[in-house]
Amino acid sequence: MRLLGSHLRRLVRRPATGITLAMLAAMIALVFIALGASAEQAASQPGGGAILQLLAFPTAYSFVLTFAIQLGSLFAVIYFAAVAGSEWNWGTFKNAVARGESRSRYVLSAYLALGLLAGVGLLIVFIVGVGATLVGGGIAGVGSDGITDPDALL
């Protein structure tokens, strides 16, 4: 637990953590608000009604989650590579092993900390995506009637 807490504190304090999360949240918000802004123009063309369905709840939940996971996994790979590179450059792994820490426990706690951070980031981005879908749906004139549908949330 001590190693996990150490890794989490170090990751949260890194500027790259906040920047990566902010960039991902901004991109998802931009996409869904842009969908809402262009929905009226797209609805007049053949097949344009699909955009309105993407902004309508409860269908929007699965679309937001899929988009967040796909784009988030790309950002996660980049972030994880930056963290691994900084571990190498800063020599934290070498110092921890020299202090007597187990190599496998150190690496496992680092992976667990990254996984926890990625899970929390995914939850935050999902909430931002749902909020952006509400804004985009409001711009497009799509109601938010199905947002409280309990079957869609399971």
One Martini backbone bead per residue (centre of mass of N, CA, C, O) as a GRO file, in nm:
protein
  154
    1MET     BB    1   0.055   0.065  -0.017
    2ARG     BB    2   0.294   0.256  -0.012
    3LEU     BB    3   0.363   0.239  -0.315
    4LEU     BB    4   0.090   0.322  -0.426
    5GLY     BB    5   0.080   0.600  -0.291
    6SER     BB    6   0.337   0.704  -0.420
    7HIS     BB    7   0.247   0.683  -0.713
    8LEU     BB    8  -0.009   0.856  -0.695
    9ARG     BB    9   0.125   1.117  -0.601
   10ARG     BB   10   0.317   1.146  -0.842
   11LEU     BB   11   0.098   1.147  -1.069
   12VAL     BB   12  -0.081   1.386  -0.971
   13ARG     BB   13   0.163   1.605  -0.976
   14ARG     BB   14   0.176   1.585  -1.265
   15PRO     BB   15   0.120   1.782  -1.539
   16ALA     BB   16   0.037   1.556  -1.746
   17THR     BB   17  -0.225   1.471  -1.614
   18GLY     BB   18  -0.397   1.730  -1.648
   19ILE     BB   19  -0.346   1.773  -1.950
   20THR     BB   20  -0.459   1.506  -2.055
   21LEU     BB   21  -0.743   1.533  -1.934
   22ALA     BB   22  -0.814   1.808  -2.061
   23MET     BB   23  -0.781   1.725  -2.358
   24LEU     BB   24  -0.989   1.497  -2.360
   25ALA     BB   25  -1.234   1.659  -2.259
   26ALA     BB   26  -1.225   1.877  -2.483
   27MET     BB   27  -1.260   1.688  -2.727
   28ILE     BB   28  -1.532   1.567  -2.646
   29ALA     BB   29  -1.687   1.831  -2.616
   30LEU     BB   30  -1.639   1.932  -2.905
   31VAL     BB   31  -1.778   1.703  -3.058
   32PHE     BB   32  -2.069   1.721  -2.926
   33ILE     BB   33  -2.118   2.022  -2.988
   34ALA     BB   34  -2.073   1.999  -3.295
   35LEU     BB   35  -2.302   1.803  -3.345
   36GLY     BB   36  -2.525   1.998  -3.247
   37ALA     BB   37  -2.457   2.234  -3.449
   38SER     BB   38  -2.481   2.030  -3.718
   39ALA     BB   39  -2.766   1.887  -3.713
   40GLU     BB   40  -2.951   2.069  -3.883
   41GLN     BB   41  -2.790   2.043  -4.149
   42ALA     BB   42  -2.776   1.723  -4.155
   43ALA     BB   43  -3.090   1.659  -4.148
   44SER     BB   44  -3.136   1.756  -4.457
   45GLN     BB   45  -2.984   1.507  -4.517
   46PRO     BB   46  -2.910   1.205  -4.599
   47GLY     BB   47  -2.872   1.046  -4.287
   48GLY     BB   48  -2.885   1.292  -4.063
   49GLY     BB   49  -3.049   1.156  -3.817
   50ALA     BB   50  -2.811   1.017  -3.664
   51ILE     BB   51  -2.719   1.256  -3.493
   52LEU     BB   52  -2.974   1.276  -3.320
   53GLN     BB   53  -2.938   0.989  -3.196
   54LEU     BB   54  -2.660   1.052  -3.053
   55LEU     BB   55  -2.807   1.287  -2.863
   56ALA     BB   56  -2.996   1.070  -2.755
   57PHE     BB   57  -3.151   0.946  -2.494
   58PRO     BB   58  -2.971   0.649  -2.416
   59THR     BB   59  -2.770   0.631  -2.662
   60ALA     BB   60  -2.542   0.830  -2.569
   61TYR     BB   61  -2.395   0.658  -2.362
   62SER     BB   62  -2.255   0.458  -2.556
   63PHE     BB   63  -2.114   0.671  -2.731
   64VAL     BB   64  -1.949   0.808  -2.510
   65LEU     BB   65  -1.802   0.557  -2.406
   66THR     BB   66  -1.670   0.470  -2.671
   67PHE     BB   67  -1.519   0.735  -2.724
   68ALA     BB   68  -1.362   0.745  -2.454
   69ILE     BB   69  -1.211   0.476  -2.487
   70GLN     BB   70  -1.073   0.522  -2.760
   71LEU     BB   71  -0.936   0.798  -2.699
   72GLY     BB   72  -0.825   0.724  -2.413
   73SER     BB   73  -0.628   0.499  -2.501
   74LEU     BB   74  -0.440   0.682  -2.656
   75PHE     BB   75  -0.370   0.870  -2.419
   76ALA     BB   76  -0.269   0.644  -2.227
   77VAL     BB   77  -0.027   0.549  -2.390
   78ILE     BB   78   0.121   0.817  -2.386
   79TYR     BB   79   0.129   0.852  -2.078
   80PHE     BB   80   0.268   0.584  -2.004
   81ALA     BB   81   0.527   0.643  -2.164
   82ALA     BB   82   0.606   0.896  -2.003
   83VAL     BB   83   0.628   0.755  -1.729
   84ALA     BB   84   0.839   0.541  -1.805
   85GLY     BB   85   1.055   0.746  -1.894
   86SER     BB   86   1.076   0.894  -1.618
   87GLU     BB   87   1.167   0.655  -1.453
   88TRP     BB   88   1.432   0.624  -1.603
   89ASN     BB   89   1.550   0.915  -1.578
   90TRP     BB   90   1.513   0.946  -1.253
   91GLY     BB   91   1.568   0.658  -1.099
   92THR     BB   92   1.338   0.526  -0.915
   93PHE     BB   93   1.377   0.224  -0.952
   94LYS     BB   94   1.671   0.203  -0.860
   95ASN     BB   95   1.622   0.325  -0.574
   96ALA     BB   96   1.410   0.119  -0.474
   97VAL     BB   97   1.589  -0.133  -0.503
   98ALA     BB   98   1.821  -0.025  -0.317
   99ARG     BB   99   1.617  -0.014  -0.059
  100GLY     BB  100   1.455  -0.317  -0.096
  101GLU     BB  101   1.261  -0.345  -0.308
  102SER     BB  102   1.053  -0.508  -0.499
  103ARG     BB  103   1.025  -0.535  -0.828
  104SER     BB  104   0.741  -0.652  -0.863
  105ARG     BB  105   0.598  -0.460  -0.663
  106TYR     BB  106   0.672  -0.197  -0.802
  107VAL     BB  107   0.547  -0.255  -1.081
  108LEU     BB  108   0.262  -0.330  -0.983
  109SER     BB  109   0.203  -0.054  -0.846
  110ALA     BB  110   0.237   0.113  -1.101
  111TYR     BB  111   0.009  -0.022  -1.265
  112LEU     BB  112  -0.217   0.026  -1.060
  113ALA     BB  113  -0.198   0.335  -1.059
  114LEU     BB  114  -0.255   0.371  -1.360
  115GLY     BB  115  -0.530   0.227  -1.358
  116LEU     BB  116  -0.672   0.411  -1.155
  117LEU     BB  117  -0.628   0.674  -1.311
  118ALA     BB  118  -0.776   0.581  -1.569
  119GLY     BB  119  -1.052   0.529  -1.437
  120VAL     BB  120  -1.101   0.816  -1.332
  121GLY     BB  121  -1.068   0.953  -1.607
  122LEU     BB  122  -1.305   0.808  -1.745
  123LEU     BB  123  -1.524   0.915  -1.559
  124ILE     BB  124  -1.478   1.216  -1.614
  125VAL     BB  125  -1.515   1.201  -1.925
  126PHE     BB  126  -1.802   1.090  -1.920
  127ILE     BB  127  -1.931   1.331  -1.775
  128VAL     BB  128  -1.846   1.539  -1.985
  129GLY     BB  129  -1.988   1.397  -2.227
  130VAL     BB  130  -2.276   1.419  -2.115
  131GLY     BB  131  -2.277   1.727  -2.091
  132ALA     BB  132  -2.214   1.779  -2.395
  133THR     BB  133  -2.467   1.632  -2.496
  134LEU     BB  134  -2.667   1.824  -2.367
  135VAL     BB  135  -2.571   2.074  -2.516
  136GLY     BB  136  -2.595   1.961  -2.806
  137GLY     BB  137  -2.898   1.887  -2.779
  138GLY     BB  138  -2.991   2.178  -2.721
  139ILE     BB  139  -2.897   2.294  -2.992
  140ALA     BB  140  -3.064   2.069  -3.168
  141GLY     BB  141  -3.342   1.992  -3.002
  142VAL     BB  142  -3.282   1.764  -2.804
  143GLY     BB  143  -3.396   1.578  -2.574
  144SER     BB  144  -3.366   1.452  -2.212
  145ASP     BB  145  -3.560   1.204  -2.140
  146GLY     BB  146  -3.347   0.934  -2.114
  147ILE     BB  147  -3.137   1.003  -1.874
  148THR     BB  148  -3.308   0.825  -1.636
  149ASP     BB  149  -3.258   0.548  -1.751
  150PRO     BB  150  -3.176   0.258  -1.585
  151ASP     BB  151  -3.110   0.057  -1.822
  152ALA     BB  152  -2.877   0.233  -1.955
  153LEU     BB  153  -2.678   0.228  -1.692
  154LEU     BB  154  -2.617  -0.101  -1.701
   0.00000   0.00000   0.00000
